[in-house]
């Protein structure tokens, strides 16, 4: 018995597509201009703060420091992103882990600057986090044992920060899966041509190249996959587009061109020399507060400790007062409270 | 502001929900008309509920060592079977004292000197004697002051009536203005004789229906049990018969043995399904509940399979029933031992995801320029918005 | 970093914690409200930094999926905020769960009620499966009921995406009584059918008012299942004897379901039996279940607001992990933390009638309503 109405949702209300409902589409999608703006703003703000910190550390020294430009930051991040693939190969992590880790890193640096957090450990931690969120977990010890010069804390310390910067939005839609889907669907073309595996590999390589670019922050995974595919087998791609009734879509065709161009021009790992130069300068303009052992770092730690200590004594006093209250049957005036909850109270055991 | 009709109810012997006092929650199970056949009565002694069950107070309460007869001062230590009864003037005494004092006829109560008879003693219902007294007073009053809300033109009048009742009750309990109060009661009785009678009959009728319902349910249950037993018997006999028949047929006929057996099995199946179809499955209480539910305004609408607003690109792709050439899933499809199949892994689910991803928002235009991002067409409240740098 | 933290503090101020209502191994649950509207919420504070492998997997899973799945029949994650060492999930506040309702003997279930709950469960589950998410911990305890009667699937601490072909998944999932036989036999490759089996068990439990297949150990669970549904043959379930942990459990005969579910209609039993088919590939899917004749037959499913509601509410008590729960051993970081079940107090709207004493001194000095 088939019913007349399958779905009750009012037909007038626009349906929400699954991708558009995802956090990826809602929160991690930008225009090229916006990306530039974000990076510039982050960079500027960081420079200001760091300059001040350096000044307090050693007055007058900041004049000589050459801070990184936003583009240099991007370059450095790109270098470390390209290392993720190597690590994944070594650990034999699935493609999903690699893709997810790269996405996490990119997103992280839309919230933070390289001068605060060096990409090396961020990269290691993002990868570790990605193994967890994609259900391919590895024990921390196993992980760090196989990475030279890395202690578990190097990774642990950053994990929460990265998760926080991601807004705890861990689910990522990937282009490589979309590519697989195209490859399957191609078999539905009238003359059912299946792709040879060599062609598939080539397309996948293009997808991997796209990971070094900003493509995933601007376009949908399906678009990226189709662009990659189109680079390798343009005829099949065109026929597939027709099959999907999208051959008239100017949007799609324009997008595909843009992505292809991006892959071609930005899809290569950066030149090692230029990056080395950036890395060298980074050592000098890093935020001292974040550098373990520096004066500013220690000062900050002392400040934090002081605040924590204050809180502890205040709490102890309140508790004592409460105990006294109990003995006095009429109680005393309530200790003035800031509000129902002490927002900084999170670090307590309760 | 009126007393809720249930409040007096327990005194009049309506059943109470297990677990304590009446609640006014809107769960169906607490409507006063609902029959709770498993109520644990909290009455005892002389107080009965609608079905006539009683339980005595002291059975529920553990025998305390502190109990002591005020007259002879004996306690449970000396007399383990100590049983304290209550007089009509609400004084406690142990059975032996009662025997001693009243066997020869009416005598004054040792505590208050009121003349009592032996029969005037009843077992205690409530721990607190003042409660006992109050309960008795209320019972008496309730017998005559039994008007309902419907009997009054408006709420105000009803409340006035209730206040009058409470006033009288209070007086009786505390023995204040006794003669005037009794006069008031008599006056009320005279005035409202007809209505009192009517209400008494109404309540009796109600109690009667309760009893009938219980009986009906009991009969139902028994009937079902016997029916089930009967069916089992029948089945067993049939199975026996089948077995015998098969043996016979195999002996005599020359038809294929397997066919014979299959035929007889098919017949058996037919019989069981026929029997099943004829079993009535609706329980009486279901019907009653349905009636009370139907009384509410909200109808039960027919089932709608999907109620969400999501678009899953179903029109843009289709999983090919014949499957695909796919080196990712070679291992799965070649699953020689059938482990993946036995476990239930469905490659189709993985394919579906990939196919969907391939067409998901394929023609979504990218964002342009620096215009502030509008929150998408997400319709749920509490949208999570990431702080953007 | 500071910008991120600052943004977080902003969001933190949006929610106010009122009182603690539960505590588990890795999280504390508070009842709270939205500062601006007063809307009631549950705030789950997850302690971070407890485990040697960093962020707890269960926490990650919960956040990951709740962030993405927004549906009428899935619990809603309203917000996430964090401080240095704590992750706070703000969830919608739900009074009770299906387990409480089943156990409340004072409530009577109509067939229409069961139909309504099953429809909502299937809808929520179908949505999860549509998004390629396996829940892997369905049980009455994790089906929460809102005040308007809507049922919501909760506790995604064991959920995961469908695995890519060839990738193994752990079989130590789902609470034992609701675990399908393929998992009990140690299968590492399975599908959404595992959730359907759980739903079938819940369906049966709604009718019986006691758990359908309560086993006392994994072995005993298998026996219980086979005793109830008959030992599967190779035909019925090809290949099952080759599963990693297969052991013969005993030969039990198949009995018709009607024997146990005497009051159920033919449609009901048909759907139930389709949920409990041994071969996972043949088991009905959530999508198919929603168009099964059972739902279209009379009586119509009860409108949610009319469904029986639990009369008792639990006050804060330690969150328990009993009843055949299993220790989750995900293959990597040895995370054993179980997700919480939230038992929330009844609200201030009161326990009318429950605390009223039987007899009271009457006071006529003022106009009290007398109650």
GROMACS .gro file of N, CA and C in nm, chain C residues 151-236:
model
  258
  890UNK      N    1   1.030   1.161   2.056
  890UNK     CA    2   1.138   1.073   2.096
  890UNK      C    3   1.266   1.118   2.027
  891UNK      N    4   1.376   1.115   2.099
  891UNK     CA    5   1.501   1.160   2.040
  891UNK      C    6   1.612   1.059   2.068
  892UNK      N    7   1.684   1.025   1.964
  892UNK     CA    8   1.798   0.936   1.981
  892UNK      C    9   1.912   1.016   2.042
  893UNK      N   10   1.974   0.959   2.143
  893UNK     CA   11   2.084   1.032   2.208
  893UNK      C   12   2.203   0.939   2.227
  894UNK      N   13   2.307   0.994   2.282
  894UNK     CA   14   2.428   0.920   2.315
  894UNK      C   15   2.499   0.861   2.194
  895UNK      N   16   2.571   0.947   2.128
  895UNK     CA   17   2.646   0.904   2.010
  895UNK      C   18   2.789   0.868   2.045
  896UNK      N   19   2.811   0.833   2.170
  896UNK     CA   20   2.947   0.802   2.211
  896UNK      C   21   3.009   0.682   2.143
  897UNK      N   22   2.926   0.599   2.083
  897UNK     CA   23   2.981   0.481   2.014
  897UNK      C   24   2.959   0.488   1.864
  898UNK      N   25   2.908   0.597   1.819
  898UNK     CA   26   2.871   0.604   1.678
  898UNK      C   27   2.995   0.617   1.590
  899UNK      N   28   2.979   0.584   1.464
  899UNK     CA   29   3.087   0.608   1.369
  899UNK      C   30   3.032   0.610   1.228
  900UNK      N   31   3.115   0.660   1.137
  900UNK     CA   32   3.075   0.656   0.996
  900UNK      C   33   3.080   0.513   0.947
  901UNK      N   34   3.006   0.486   0.845
  901UNK     CA   35   3.018   0.356   0.778
  901UNK      C   36   3.163   0.337   0.739
  902UNK      N   37   3.208   0.216   0.749
  902UNK     CA   38   3.348   0.193   0.716
  902UNK      C   39   3.366   0.183   0.566
  903UNK      N   40   3.482   0.226   0.520
  903UNK     CA   41   3.516   0.205   0.380
  903UNK      C   42   3.542   0.058   0.358
  904UNK      N   43   3.527   0.011   0.237
  904UNK     CA   44   3.537  -0.133   0.214
  904UNK      C   45   3.671  -0.187   0.261
  905UNK      N   46   3.663  -0.298   0.329
  905UNK     CA   47   3.786  -0.362   0.372
  905UNK      C   48   3.837  -0.316   0.506
  906UNK      N   49   3.777  -0.215   0.561
  906UNK     CA   50   3.825  -0.168   0.691
  906UNK      C   51   3.747  -0.232   0.804
  907UNK      N   52   3.820  -0.271   0.906
  907UNK     CA   53   3.755  -0.340   1.015
  907UNK      C   54   3.696  -0.242   1.115
  908UNK      N   55   3.592  -0.290   1.179
  908UNK     CA   56   3.533  -0.212   1.288
  908UNK      C   57   3.532  -0.301   1.412
  909UNK      N   58   3.522  -0.239   1.525
  909UNK     CA   59   3.519  -0.321   1.646
  909UNK      C   60   3.383  -0.387   1.661
  910UNK      N   61   3.385  -0.506   1.717
  910UNK     CA   62   3.257  -0.573   1.738
  910UNK      C   63   3.208  -0.556   1.881
  911UNK      N   64   3.287  -0.490   1.961
  911UNK     CA   65   3.246  -0.472   2.101
  911UNK      C   66   3.160  -0.347   2.114
  912UNK      N   67   3.051  -0.347   2.048
  912UNK     CA   68   2.964  -0.230   2.057
  912UNK      C   69   2.822  -0.277   2.084
  913UNK      N   70   2.742  -0.187   2.123
  913UNK     CA   71   2.601  -0.209   2.156
  913UNK      C   72   2.588  -0.289   2.286
  914UNK      N   73   2.502  -0.245   2.370
  914UNK     CA   74   2.480  -0.313   2.495
  914UNK      C   75   2.432  -0.455   2.470
  915UNK      N   76   2.482  -0.545   2.545
  915UNK     CA   77   2.466  -0.688   2.517
  915UNK      C   78   2.324  -0.729   2.482
  916UNK      N   79   2.227  -0.687   2.554
  916UNK     CA   80   2.093  -0.737   2.528
  916UNK      C   81   2.040  -0.695   2.392
  917UNK      N   82   2.099  -0.592   2.337
  917UNK     CA   83   2.049  -0.539   2.210
  917UNK      C   84   2.147  -0.566   2.097
  918UNK      N   85   2.243  -0.652   2.125
  918UNK     CA   86   2.348  -0.674   2.026
  918UNK      C   87   2.309  -0.787   1.932
  919UNK      N   88   2.329  -0.765   1.801
  919UNK     CA   89   2.291  -0.869   1.705
  919UNK      C   90   2.391  -0.984   1.705
  920UNK      N   91   2.348  -1.099   1.658
  920UNK     CA   92   2.435  -1.216   1.665
  920UNK      C   93   2.564  -1.202   1.585
  921UNK      N   94   2.561  -1.124   1.476
  921UNK     CA   95   2.685  -1.113   1.400
  921UNK      C   96   2.795  -1.046   1.481
  922UNK      N   97   2.758  -0.955   1.569
  922UNK     CA   98   2.858  -0.894   1.655
  922UNK      C   99   2.901  -0.989   1.765
  923UNK      N  100   2.807  -1.067   1.814
  923UNK     CA  101   2.843  -1.162   1.919
  923UNK      C  102   2.937  -1.267   1.864
  924UNK      N  103   2.924  -1.295   1.734
  924UNK     CA  104   3.017  -1.389   1.672
  924UNK      C  105   3.144  -1.321   1.625
  925UNK      N  106   3.161  -1.197   1.665
  925UNK     CA  107   3.288  -1.132   1.639
  925UNK      C  108   3.309  -1.075   1.501
  926UNK      N  109   3.204  -1.051   1.429
  926UNK     CA  110   3.222  -0.998   1.295
  926UNK      C  111   3.283  -0.859   1.298
  927UNK      N  112   3.383  -0.834   1.213
  927UNK     CA  113   3.447  -0.703   1.210
  927UNK      C  114   3.400  -0.621   1.090
  928UNK      N  115   3.317  -0.680   1.007
  928UNK     CA  116   3.266  -0.608   0.891
  928UNK      C  117   3.116  -0.616   0.897
  929UNK      N  118   3.054  -0.505   0.928
  929UNK     CA  119   2.908  -0.508   0.939
  929UNK      C  120   2.849  -0.378   0.888
  930UNK      N  121   2.719  -0.369   0.902
  930UNK     CA  122   2.653  -0.252   0.841
  930UNK      C  123   2.546  -0.198   0.932
  931UNK      N  124   2.465  -0.114   0.876
  931UNK     CA  125   2.359  -0.050   0.953
  931UNK      C  126   2.258  -0.149   1.008
  932UNK      N  127   2.264  -0.273   0.960
  932UNK     CA  128   2.169  -0.373   1.010
  932UNK      C  129   2.186  -0.397   1.160
  933UNK      N  130   2.303  -0.366   1.213
  933UNK     CA  131   2.320  -0.388   1.357
  933UNK      C  132   2.227  -0.299   1.437
  934UNK      N  133   2.206  -0.179   1.387
  934UNK     CA  134   2.114  -0.088   1.457
  934UNK      C  135   1.971  -0.138   1.447
  935UNK      N  136   1.939  -0.198   1.334
  935UNK     CA  137   1.802  -0.245   1.316
  935UNK      C  138   1.770  -0.357   1.415
  936UNK      N  139   1.867  -0.442   1.437
  936UNK     CA  140   1.844  -0.549   1.536
  936UNK      C  141   1.812  -0.488   1.672
  937UNK      N  142   1.888  -0.388   1.709
  937UNK     CA  143   1.862  -0.321   1.838
  937UNK      C  144   1.721  -0.265   1.841
  938UNK      N  145   1.680  -0.204   1.731
  938UNK     CA  146   1.546  -0.148   1.728
  938UNK      C  147   1.442  -0.257   1.742
  939UNK      N  148   1.470  -0.371   1.679
  939UNK     CA  149   1.378  -0.484   1.693
  939UNK      C  150   1.364  -0.525   1.838
  940UNK      N  151   1.477  -0.531   1.908
  940UNK     CA  152   1.471  -0.568   2.050
  940UNK      C  153   1.390  -0.466   2.129
  941UNK      N  154   1.406  -0.342   2.093
  941UNK     CA  155   1.332  -0.237   2.164
  941UNK      C  156   1.182  -0.249   2.134
  942UNK      N  157   1.152  -0.279   2.010
  942UNK     CA  158   1.014  -0.300   1.969
  942UNK      C  159   0.949  -0.409   2.054
  943UNK      N  160   1.022  -0.521   2.065
  943UNK     CA  161   0.970  -0.631   2.144
  943UNK      C  162   0.953  -0.591   2.289
  944UNK      N  163   1.051  -0.516   2.337
  944UNK     CA  164   1.045  -0.477   2.478
  944UNK      C  165   0.925  -0.387   2.506
  945UNK      N  166   0.890  -0.306   2.409
  945UNK     CA  167   0.774  -0.220   2.428
  945UNK      C  168   0.648  -0.303   2.444
  946UNK      N  169   0.645  -0.413   2.374
  946UNK     CA  170   0.527  -0.497   2.384
  946UNK      C  171   0.526  -0.584   2.509
  947UNK      N  172   0.644  -0.630   2.546
  947UNK     CA  173   0.651  -0.724   2.659
  947UNK      C  174   0.667  -0.654   2.793
  948UNK      N  175   0.718  -0.532   2.787
  948UNK     CA  176   0.746  -0.454   2.908
  948UNK      C  177   0.863  -0.508   2.989
  949UNK      N  178   0.930  -0.609   2.935
  949UNK     CA  179   1.057  -0.649   2.993
  949UNK      C  180   1.153  -0.673   2.876
  950UNK      N  181   1.282  -0.668   2.903
  950UNK     CA  182   1.375  -0.689   2.792
  950UNK      C  183   1.349  -0.823   2.724
  951UNK      N  184   1.358  -0.820   2.594
  951UNK     CA  185   1.323  -0.938   2.514
  951UNK      C  186   1.429  -1.046   2.523
  952UNK      N  187   1.555  -1.006   2.513
  952UNK     CA  188   1.662  -1.105   2.507
  952UNK      C  189   1.771  -1.074   2.609
  953UNK      N  190   1.742  -1.097   2.733
  953UNK     CA  191   1.841  -1.062   2.835
  953UNK      C  192   1.940  -1.175   2.860
  954UNK      N  193   2.058  -1.162   2.808
  954UNK     CA  194   2.159  -1.264   2.831
  954UNK      C  195   2.252  -1.220   2.942
  955UNK      N  196   2.312  -1.317   3.008
  955UNK     CA  197   2.398  -1.277   3.119
  955UNK      C  198   2.544  -1.270   3.083
  956UNK      N  199   2.577  -1.321   2.969
  956UNK     CA  200   2.714  -1.310   2.922
  956UNK      C  201   2.703  -1.316   2.772
  957UNK      N  202   2.813  -1.292   2.704
  957UNK     CA  203   2.804  -1.295   2.558
  957UNK      C  204   2.758  -1.431   2.509
  958UNK      N  205   2.808  -1.534   2.572
  958UNK     CA  206   2.768  -1.669   2.532
  958UNK      C  207   2.622  -1.691   2.561
  959UNK      N  208   2.585  -1.650   2.679
  959UNK     CA  209   2.447  -1.668   2.720
  959UNK      C  210   2.354  -1.586   2.632
  960UNK      N  211   2.405  -1.474   2.585
  960UNK     CA  212   2.323  -1.390   2.498
  960UNK      C  213   2.288  -1.465   2.371
  961UNK      N  214   2.389  -1.532   2.316
  961UNK     CA  215   2.363  -1.607   2.195
  961UNK      C  216   2.259  -1.715   2.221
  962UNK      N  217   2.276  -1.781   2.332
  962UNK     CA  218   2.180  -1.887   2.364
  962UNK      C  219   2.040  -1.830   2.376
  963UNK      N  220   2.031  -1.718   2.444
  963UNK     CA  221   1.899  -1.656   2.461
  963UNK      C  222   1.837  -1.623   2.326
  964UNK      N  223   1.919  -1.568   2.238
  964UNK     CA  224   1.867  -1.532   2.107
  964UNK      C  225   1.819  -1.656   2.034
  965UNK      N  226   1.903  -1.759   2.036
  965UNK     CA  227   1.866  -1.878   1.960
  965UNK      C  228   1.746  -1.947   2.020
  966UNK      N  229   1.737  -1.940   2.149
  966UNK     CA  230   1.621  -2.002   2.211
  966UNK      C  231   1.494  -1.932   2.170
  967UNK      N  232   1.504  -1.803   2.157
  967UNK     CA  233   1.384  -1.726   2.122
  967UNK      C  234   1.351  -1.735   1.975
  968UNK      N  235   1.456  -1.738   1.892
  968UNK     CA  236   1.431  -1.727   1.749
  968UNK      C  237   1.472  -1.850   1.672
  969UNK      N  238   1.521  -1.949   1.743
  969UNK     CA  239   1.565  -2.069   1.672
  969UNK      C  240   1.707  -2.055   1.624
  970UNK      N  241   1.781  -2.163   1.626
  970UNK     CA  242   1.919  -2.160   1.578
  970UNK      C  243   1.919  -2.141   1.427
  971UNK      N  244   2.001  -2.050   1.376
  971UNK     CA  245   2.000  -2.027   1.232
  971UNK      C  246   2.071  -2.139   1.158
  972UNK      N  247   2.019  -2.169   1.042
  972UNK     CA  248   2.084  -2.269   0.958
  972UNK      C  249   2.178  -2.198   0.861
  973UNK      N  250   2.259  -2.277   0.793
  973UNK     CA  251   2.350  -2.219   0.695
  973UNK      C  252   2.272  -2.151   0.583
  974UNK      N  253   2.157  -2.206   0.554
  974UNK     CA  254   2.074  -2.147   0.448
  974UNK      C  255   2.023  -2.011   0.488
  975UNK      N  256   1.977  -2.008   0.612
  975UNK     CA  257   1.920  -1.883   0.661
  975UNK      C  258   2.025  -1.775   0.667
   0.00000   0.00000   0.00000
